[in-house]
Amino acid sequence: MEEPKRIRDADAAAQLFASIEREPVEVAMFAYLGAGQELLGMRCTRSPSRDTLDLPIREVARDALAFGATGVVMAHNHPGGDPDPSEADRNATRRLARALDPLGIRLLDHLVVTRDGAVSFRELGLL
């Protein structure tokens, strides 16, 4: 039996989410993790726009509960190439973390993915 994929740090998460780096519109992906940081499942949502994204908080919470996740790692791309989190990114991250917390689910990180790499909210001290 194959060892489950584990997401232990921002580098591992960046590799998991690398597929969205060249998307022409904003795409968000969510990785649902178990207590041992093993990958339980994923969700992907696409925006109709190049520079905005509706964060599907209810769906993320529902998926996390269905998977029995204890943690979530989120990533979204910036098609324009600027890896700096916007104020809207920061606000959305805070809203998601607050929504998951009472459910016993922790938002472990949020990455902004571009063609030049990924920036971690946790490493920036924003989470």
Tab-separated table of N, CA and C in Angstrom:
chain	number	residue	atom	x	y	z
A	1	MET	N	0.833	-1.179	0.000
A	1	MET	CA	0.000	0.000	0.000
A	1	MET	C	0.881	1.247	0.000
A	2	GLU	N	0.509	2.225	-0.804
A	2	GLU	CA	1.306	3.430	-0.966
A	2	GLU	C	1.140	4.370	0.225
A	3	GLU	N	2.249	4.975	0.634
A	3	GLU	CA	2.259	5.963	1.717
A	3	GLU	C	1.448	7.185	1.270
A	4	PRO	N	0.566	7.722	2.128
A	4	PRO	CA	-0.216	8.900	1.721
A	4	PRO	C	0.681	10.121	1.538
A	5	LYS	N	0.284	10.984	0.609
A	5	LYS	CA	1.033	12.223	0.375
A	5	LYS	C	0.840	13.126	1.583
A	6	ARG	N	1.938	13.675	2.097
A	6	ARG	CA	1.891	14.566	3.258
A	6	ARG	C	2.349	15.961	2.842
A	7	ILE	N	1.651	16.952	3.371
A	7	ILE	CA	1.970	18.347	3.088
A	7	ILE	C	2.492	18.950	4.384
A	8	ARG	N	3.801	18.939	4.545
A	8	ARG	CA	4.422	19.334	5.808
A	8	ARG	C	4.893	20.787	5.859
A	9	ASP	N	5.034	21.439	4.676
A	9	ASP	CA	5.537	22.807	4.677
A	9	ASP	C	5.103	23.526	3.409
A	10	ALA	N	5.458	24.801	3.323
A	10	ALA	CA	5.056	25.629	2.182
A	10	ALA	C	5.635	25.113	0.871
A	11	ASP	N	6.829	24.550	0.899
A	11	ASP	CA	7.427	24.017	-0.335
A	11	ASP	C	6.618	22.843	-0.879
A	12	ALA	N	6.212	21.938	0.009
A	12	ALA	CA	5.400	20.793	-0.415
A	12	ALA	C	4.053	21.270	-0.946
A	13	ALA	N	3.472	22.281	-0.289
A	13	ALA	CA	2.196	22.827	-0.740
A	13	ALA	C	2.362	23.506	-2.099
A	14	ALA	N	3.443	24.245	-2.281
A	14	ALA	CA	3.685	24.925	-3.557
A	14	ALA	C	3.771	23.916	-4.696
A	15	GLN	N	4.402	22.773	-4.458
A	15	GLN	CA	4.477	21.732	-5.485
A	15	GLN	C	3.084	21.174	-5.793
A	16	LEU	N	2.283	21.004	-4.762
A	16	LEU	CA	0.930	20.477	-4.931
A	16	LEU	C	0.077	21.414	-5.787
A	17	PHE	N	0.273	22.718	-5.607
A	17	PHE	CA	-0.562	23.713	-6.278
A	17	PHE	C	0.069	24.303	-7.535
A	18	ALA	N	1.214	23.819	-7.950
A	18	ALA	CA	1.942	24.405	-9.087
A	18	ALA	C	1.125	24.413	-10.374
A	19	SER	N	0.173	23.534	-10.516
A	19	SER	CA	-0.597	23.434	-11.760
A	19	SER	C	-1.408	24.691	-12.071
A	20	ILE	N	-1.654	25.565	-11.085
A	20	ILE	CA	-2.459	26.759	-11.353
A	20	ILE	C	-1.621	27.981	-11.705
A	21	GLU	N	-0.315	27.840	-11.738
A	21	GLU	CA	0.548	29.010	-11.927
A	21	GLU	C	0.340	29.723	-13.255
A	22	ARG	N	-0.056	29.026	-14.293
A	22	ARG	CA	-0.202	29.641	-15.621
A	22	ARG	C	-1.654	29.830	-16.050
A	23	GLU	N	-2.581	29.659	-15.127
A	23	GLU	CA	-3.994	29.854	-15.459
A	23	GLU	C	-4.248	31.321	-15.825
A	24	PRO	N	-5.080	31.586	-16.844
A	24	PRO	CA	-5.328	32.968	-17.274
A	24	PRO	C	-6.308	33.732	-16.377
A	25	VAL	N	-7.049	33.021	-15.532
A	25	VAL	CA	-7.966	33.640	-14.567
A	25	VAL	C	-7.593	33.154	-13.180
A	26	GLU	N	-8.120	33.824	-12.159
A	26	GLU	CA	-7.818	33.384	-10.800
A	26	GLU	C	-8.490	32.039	-10.526
A	27	VAL	N	-7.705	31.148	-9.950
A	27	VAL	CA	-8.144	29.814	-9.567
A	27	VAL	C	-7.730	29.599	-8.124
A	28	ALA	N	-8.637	29.069	-7.336
A	28	ALA	CA	-8.302	28.732	-5.953
A	28	ALA	C	-8.364	27.219	-5.799
A	29	MET	N	-7.414	26.691	-5.042
A	29	MET	CA	-7.407	25.262	-4.728
A	29	MET	C	-7.306	25.111	-3.217
A	30	PHE	N	-7.927	24.063	-2.731
A	30	PHE	CA	-7.948	23.784	-1.303
A	30	PHE	C	-7.528	22.338	-1.089
A	31	ALA	N	-6.561	22.135	-0.223
A	31	ALA	CA	-6.106	20.792	0.139
A	31	ALA	C	-6.582	20.526	1.564
A	32	TYR	N	-7.251	19.397	1.747
A	32	TYR	CA	-7.793	18.999	3.044
A	32	TYR	C	-6.864	17.962	3.655
A	33	LEU	N	-6.385	18.244	4.868
A	33	LEU	CA	-5.368	17.406	5.491
A	33	LEU	C	-5.881	16.773	6.769
A	34	GLY	N	-5.387	15.549	7.035
A	34	GLY	CA	-5.692	14.843	8.271
A	34	GLY	C	-4.732	15.257	9.372
A	35	ALA	N	-4.883	14.638	10.524
A	35	ALA	CA	-4.079	14.982	11.703
A	35	ALA	C	-2.584	14.797	11.464
A	36	GLY	N	-2.195	13.856	10.608
A	36	GLY	CA	-0.785	13.633	10.287
A	36	GLY	C	-0.339	14.412	9.061
A	37	GLN	N	-1.121	15.407	8.666
A	37	GLN	CA	-0.887	16.251	7.497
A	37	GLN	C	-0.926	15.461	6.185
A	38	GLU	N	-1.630	14.319	6.219
A	38	GLU	CA	-1.803	13.559	4.991
A	38	GLU	C	-2.935	14.174	4.168
A	39	LEU	N	-2.754	14.154	2.856
A	39	LEU	CA	-3.726	14.722	1.930
A	39	LEU	C	-4.944	13.817	1.862
A	40	LEU	N	-6.110	14.371	2.197
A	40	LEU	CA	-7.361	13.619	2.169
A	40	LEU	C	-8.167	13.892	0.910
A	41	GLY	N	-8.042	15.096	0.367
A	41	GLY	CA	-8.803	15.464	-0.822
A	41	GLY	C	-8.531	16.902	-1.197
A	42	MET	N	-9.097	17.312	-2.339
A	42	MET	CA	-8.872	18.666	-2.841
A	42	MET	C	-10.134	19.205	-3.491
A	43	ARG	N	-10.201	20.527	-3.590
A	43	ARG	CA	-11.259	21.235	-4.321
A	43	ARG	C	-10.593	22.326	-5.148
A	44	CYS	N	-11.128	22.565	-6.323
A	44	CYS	CA	-10.633	23.633	-7.188
A	44	CYS	C	-11.828	24.473	-7.615
A	45	THR	N	-11.670	25.786	-7.602
A	45	THR	CA	-12.731	26.683	-8.058
A	45	THR	C	-12.128	27.752	-8.955
A	46	ARG	N	-12.802	28.046	-10.046
A	46	ARG	CA	-12.299	29.013	-11.029
A	46	ARG	C	-13.142	30.277	-10.987
A	47	SER	N	-12.492	31.394	-11.226
A	47	SER	CA	-13.169	32.682	-11.310
A	47	SER	C	-13.446	32.993	-12.777
A	48	PRO	N	-14.513	33.715	-13.042
A	48	PRO	CA	-14.722	34.166	-14.417
A	48	PRO	C	-13.835	35.365	-14.753
A	49	SER	N	-13.102	35.853	-13.764
A	49	SER	CA	-12.312	37.077	-13.915
A	49	SER	C	-10.822	36.812	-13.725
A	50	ARG	N	-10.029	37.685	-14.295
A	50	ARG	CA	-8.575	37.588	-14.182
A	50	ARG	C	-8.072	38.012	-12.804
A	51	ASP	N	-8.805	38.911	-12.123
A	51	ASP	CA	-8.242	39.481	-10.907
A	51	ASP	C	-9.149	39.470	-9.682
A	52	THR	N	-10.194	38.678	-9.687
A	52	THR	CA	-11.019	38.529	-8.483
A	52	THR	C	-11.466	37.085	-8.358
A	53	LEU	N	-11.810	36.719	-7.142
A	53	LEU	CA	-12.246	35.350	-6.890
A	53	LEU	C	-13.206	35.357	-5.713
A	54	ASP	N	-14.355	34.720	-5.890
A	54	ASP	CA	-15.275	34.531	-4.770
A	54	ASP	C	-14.803	33.326	-3.981
A	55	LEU	N	-14.558	33.519	-2.709
A	55	LEU	CA	-14.086	32.432	-1.858
A	55	LEU	C	-15.281	31.600	-1.404
A	56	PRO	N	-15.337	30.318	-1.774
A	56	PRO	CA	-16.490	29.473	-1.434
A	56	PRO	C	-16.392	28.911	-0.008
A	57	ILE	N	-16.541	29.767	0.983
A	57	ILE	CA	-16.318	29.372	2.375
A	57	ILE	C	-17.209	28.208	2.786
A	58	ARG	N	-18.476	28.243	2.449
A	58	ARG	CA	-19.390	27.145	2.830
A	58	ARG	C	-18.945	25.809	2.246
A	59	GLU	N	-18.555	25.840	0.965
A	59	GLU	CA	-18.129	24.601	0.314
A	59	GLU	C	-16.835	24.075	0.924
A	60	VAL	N	-15.922	24.986	1.245
A	60	VAL	CA	-14.655	24.576	1.864
A	60	VAL	C	-14.931	23.927	3.220
A	61	ALA	N	-15.781	24.557	4.027
A	61	ALA	CA	-16.124	23.998	5.342
A	61	ALA	C	-16.846	22.659	5.191
A	62	ARG	N	-17.771	22.576	4.256
A	62	ARG	CA	-18.504	21.327	4.031
A	62	ARG	C	-17.552	20.202	3.609
A	63	ASP	N	-16.647	20.511	2.684
A	63	ASP	CA	-15.675	19.502	2.246
A	63	ASP	C	-14.776	19.064	3.403
A	64	ALA	N	-14.297	20.036	4.178
A	64	ALA	CA	-13.402	19.716	5.296
A	64	ALA	C	-14.093	18.779	6.276
A	65	LEU	N	-15.346	19.049	6.570
A	65	LEU	CA	-16.103	18.172	7.478
A	65	LEU	C	-16.321	16.794	6.858
A	66	ALA	N	-16.641	16.758	5.575
A	66	ALA	CA	-16.882	15.476	4.899
A	66	ALA	C	-15.620	14.611	4.872
A	67	PHE	N	-14.459	15.239	4.696
A	67	PHE	CA	-13.197	14.495	4.682
A	67	PHE	C	-12.690	14.164	6.084
A	68	GLY	N	-13.282	14.797	7.098
A	68	GLY	CA	-12.763	14.628	8.451
A	68	GLY	C	-11.428	15.332	8.617
A	69	ALA	N	-11.236	16.417	7.885
A	69	ALA	CA	-9.967	17.153	7.900
A	69	ALA	C	-9.777	17.907	9.206
A	70	THR	N	-8.529	18.015	9.613
A	70	THR	CA	-8.176	18.856	10.762
A	70	THR	C	-7.481	20.127	10.305
A	71	GLY	N	-7.094	20.168	9.029
A	71	GLY	CA	-6.417	21.333	8.487
A	71	GLY	C	-6.720	21.526	7.011
A	72	VAL	N	-6.595	22.771	6.577
A	72	VAL	CA	-6.797	23.135	5.170
A	72	VAL	C	-5.628	24.010	4.752
A	73	VAL	N	-5.126	23.757	3.560
A	73	VAL	CA	-4.155	24.651	2.931
A	73	VAL	C	-4.823	25.168	1.665
A	74	MET	N	-4.816	26.478	1.532
A	74	MET	CA	-5.424	27.131	0.376
A	74	MET	C	-4.329	27.713	-0.496
A	75	ALA	N	-4.597	27.776	-1.792
A	75	ALA	CA	-3.711	28.484	-2.709
A	75	ALA	C	-4.564	29.125	-3.789
A	76	HIS	N	-4.109	30.244	-4.282
A	76	HIS	CA	-4.722	30.816	-5.475
A	76	HIS	C	-3.626	31.491	-6.284
A	77	ASN	N	-3.893	31.657	-7.549
A	77	ASN	CA	-2.900	32.230	-8.441
A	77	ASN	C	-3.160	33.714	-8.643
A	78	HIS	N	-2.126	34.411	-9.045
A	78	HIS	CA	-2.212	35.791	-9.506
A	78	HIS	C	-1.749	35.795	-10.960
A	79	PRO	N	-2.692	35.759	-11.908
A	79	PRO	CA	-2.301	35.699	-13.325
A	79	PRO	C	-1.416	36.859	-13.770
A	80	GLY	N	-1.521	38.000	-13.103
A	80	GLY	CA	-0.695	39.157	-13.461
A	80	GLY	C	0.758	39.007	-13.051
A	81	GLY	N	1.063	38.029	-12.185
A	81	GLY	CA	2.440	37.751	-11.824
A	81	GLY	C	2.928	38.361	-10.526
A	82	ASP	N	2.168	39.276	-9.920
A	82	ASP	CA	2.593	39.889	-8.656
A	82	ASP	C	2.264	38.939	-7.508
A	83	PRO	N	3.263	38.421	-6.796
A	83	PRO	CA	2.994	37.436	-5.751
A	83	PRO	C	2.530	38.038	-4.421
A	84	ASP	N	2.562	39.362	-4.297
A	84	ASP	CA	2.186	39.976	-3.023
A	84	ASP	C	0.692	39.816	-2.758
A	85	PRO	N	0.328	39.353	-1.561
A	85	PRO	CA	-1.086	39.229	-1.214
A	85	PRO	C	-1.755	40.609	-1.188
A	86	SER	N	-2.910	40.703	-1.826
A	86	SER	CA	-3.665	41.953	-1.822
A	86	SER	C	-4.434	42.073	-0.509
A	87	GLU	N	-4.992	43.233	-0.274
A	87	GLU	CA	-5.829	43.420	0.921
A	87	GLU	C	-7.041	42.493	0.854
A	88	ALA	N	-7.604	42.308	-0.337
A	88	ALA	CA	-8.729	41.373	-0.497
A	88	ALA	C	-8.293	39.947	-0.165
A	89	ASP	N	-7.085	39.559	-0.549
A	89	ASP	CA	-6.552	38.236	-0.211
A	89	ASP	C	-6.442	38.079	1.299
A	90	ARG	N	-5.948	39.100	1.956
A	90	ARG	CA	-5.783	39.059	3.413
A	90	ARG	C	-7.133	38.947	4.113
A	91	ASN	N	-8.102	39.746	3.655
A	91	ASN	CA	-9.435	39.700	4.255
A	91	ASN	C	-10.102	38.350	4.051
A	92	ALA	N	-9.988	37.797	2.852
A	92	ALA	CA	-10.587	36.494	2.562
A	92	ALA	C	-9.954	35.404	3.418
A	93	THR	N	-8.657	35.495	3.615
A	93	THR	CA	-7.943	34.513	4.440
A	93	THR	C	-8.431	34.577	5.881
A	94	ARG	N	-8.571	35.775	6.402
A	94	ARG	CA	-9.076	35.924	7.778
A	94	ARG	C	-10.492	35.379	7.899
A	95	ARG	N	-11.350	35.662	6.915
A	95	ARG	CA	-12.736	35.161	6.948
A	95	ARG	C	-12.768	33.638	6.937
A	96	LEU	N	-11.951	33.025	6.086
A	96	LEU	CA	-11.931	31.562	6.015
A	96	LEU	C	-11.414	30.966	7.317
A	97	ALA	N	-10.339	31.513	7.855
A	97	ALA	CA	-9.785	30.997	9.117
A	97	ALA	C	-10.814	31.104	10.239
A	98	ARG	N	-11.529	32.239	10.306
A	98	ARG	CA	-12.557	32.414	11.350
A	98	ARG	C	-13.711	31.452	11.166
A	99	ALA	N	-14.073	31.142	9.924
A	99	ALA	CA	-15.178	30.217	9.665
A	99	ALA	C	-14.807	28.784	10.040
A	100	LEU	N	-13.570	28.391	9.803
A	100	LEU	CA	-13.136	27.018	10.068
A	100	LEU	C	-12.844	26.760	11.543
A	101	ASP	N	-12.372	27.777	12.248
A	101	ASP	CA	-11.924	27.615	13.629
A	101	ASP	C	-12.969	26.973	14.556
A	102	PRO	N	-14.232	27.433	14.574
A	102	PRO	CA	-15.198	26.812	15.492
A	102	PRO	C	-15.511	25.350	15.151
A	103	LEU	N	-15.137	24.927	13.946
A	103	LEU	CA	-15.356	23.545	13.522
A	103	LEU	C	-14.183	22.649	13.918
A	104	GLY	N	-13.159	23.237	14.540
A	104	GLY	CA	-11.975	22.477	14.917
A	104	GLY	C	-11.049	22.217	13.746
A	105	ILE	N	-11.142	23.059	12.735
A	105	ILE	CA	-10.327	22.920	11.528
A	105	ILE	C	-9.451	24.160	11.414
A	106	ARG	N	-8.171	23.941	11.185
A	106	ARG	CA	-7.215	25.044	11.140
A	106	ARG	C	-6.823	25.358	9.696
A	107	LEU	N	-6.835	26.635	9.351
A	107	LEU	CA	-6.288	27.063	8.067
A	107	LEU	C	-4.780	27.125	8.251
A	108	LEU	N	-4.078	26.159	7.689
A	108	LEU	CA	-2.638	26.015	7.918
A	108	LEU	C	-1.805	26.995	7.115
A	109	ASP	N	-2.240	27.306	5.900
A	109	ASP	CA	-1.499	28.253	5.071
A	109	ASP	C	-2.373	28.668	3.905
A	110	HIS	N	-1.984	29.764	3.293
A	110	HIS	CA	-2.585	30.266	2.065
A	110	HIS	C	-1.412	30.692	1.199
A	111	LEU	N	-1.321	30.134	0.020
A	111	LEU	CA	-0.233	30.472	-0.888
A	111	LEU	C	-0.760	31.265	-2.069
A	112	VAL	N	0.020	32.262	-2.483
A	112	VAL	CA	-0.244	32.976	-3.730
A	112	VAL	C	0.761	32.420	-4.729
A	113	VAL	N	0.250	31.843	-5.800
A	113	VAL	CA	1.071	31.143	-6.780
A	113	VAL	C	1.194	31.988	-8.049
A	114	THR	N	2.432	32.137	-8.511
A	114	THR	CA	2.687	32.817	-9.783
A	114	THR	C	3.670	31.971	-10.594
A	115	ARG	N	3.950	32.404	-11.792
A	115	ARG	CA	4.917	31.685	-12.636
A	115	ARG	C	6.311	31.659	-12.021
A	116	ASP	N	6.584	32.613	-11.148
A	116	ASP	CA	7.914	32.707	-10.535
A	116	ASP	C	8.007	32.028	-9.176
A	117	GLY	N	6.950	31.356	-8.758
A	117	GLY	CA	6.978	30.678	-7.467
A	117	GLY	C	5.751	30.988	-6.640
A	118	ALA	N	5.842	30.705	-5.345
A	118	ALA	CA	4.705	30.884	-4.445
A	118	ALA	C	5.131	31.655	-3.205
A	119	VAL	N	4.194	32.424	-2.668
A	119	VAL	CA	4.402	33.171	-1.438
A	119	VAL	C	3.436	32.617	-0.395
A	120	SER	N	3.956	32.331	0.790
A	120	SER	CA	3.184	31.727	1.870
A	120	SER	C	2.738	32.790	2.867
A	121	PHE	N	1.434	32.826	3.150
A	121	PHE	CA	0.918	33.720	4.184
A	121	PHE	C	1.563	33.399	5.532
A	122	ARG	N	1.727	32.123	5.828
A	122	ARG	CA	2.313	31.737	7.121
A	122	ARG	C	3.743	32.264	7.228
A	123	GLU	N	4.526	32.093	6.180
A	123	GLU	CA	5.917	32.561	6.210
A	123	GLU	C	6.004	34.082	6.266
A	124	LEU	N	4.979	34.782	5.744
A	124	LEU	CA	4.951	36.243	5.817
A	124	LEU	C	4.432	36.737	7.171
A	125	GLY	N	3.968	35.809	8.016
A	125	GLY	CA	3.413	36.193	9.312
A	125	GLY	C	1.982	36.677	9.230
A	126	LEU	N	1.289	36.365	8.146
A	126	LEU	CA	-0.086	36.804	7.966
A	126	LEU	C	-1.110	35.774	8.430
A	127	LEU	N	-0.635	34.633	8.902
A	127	LEU	CA	-1.529	33.573	9.384
A	127	LEU	C	-0.977	32.997	10.653
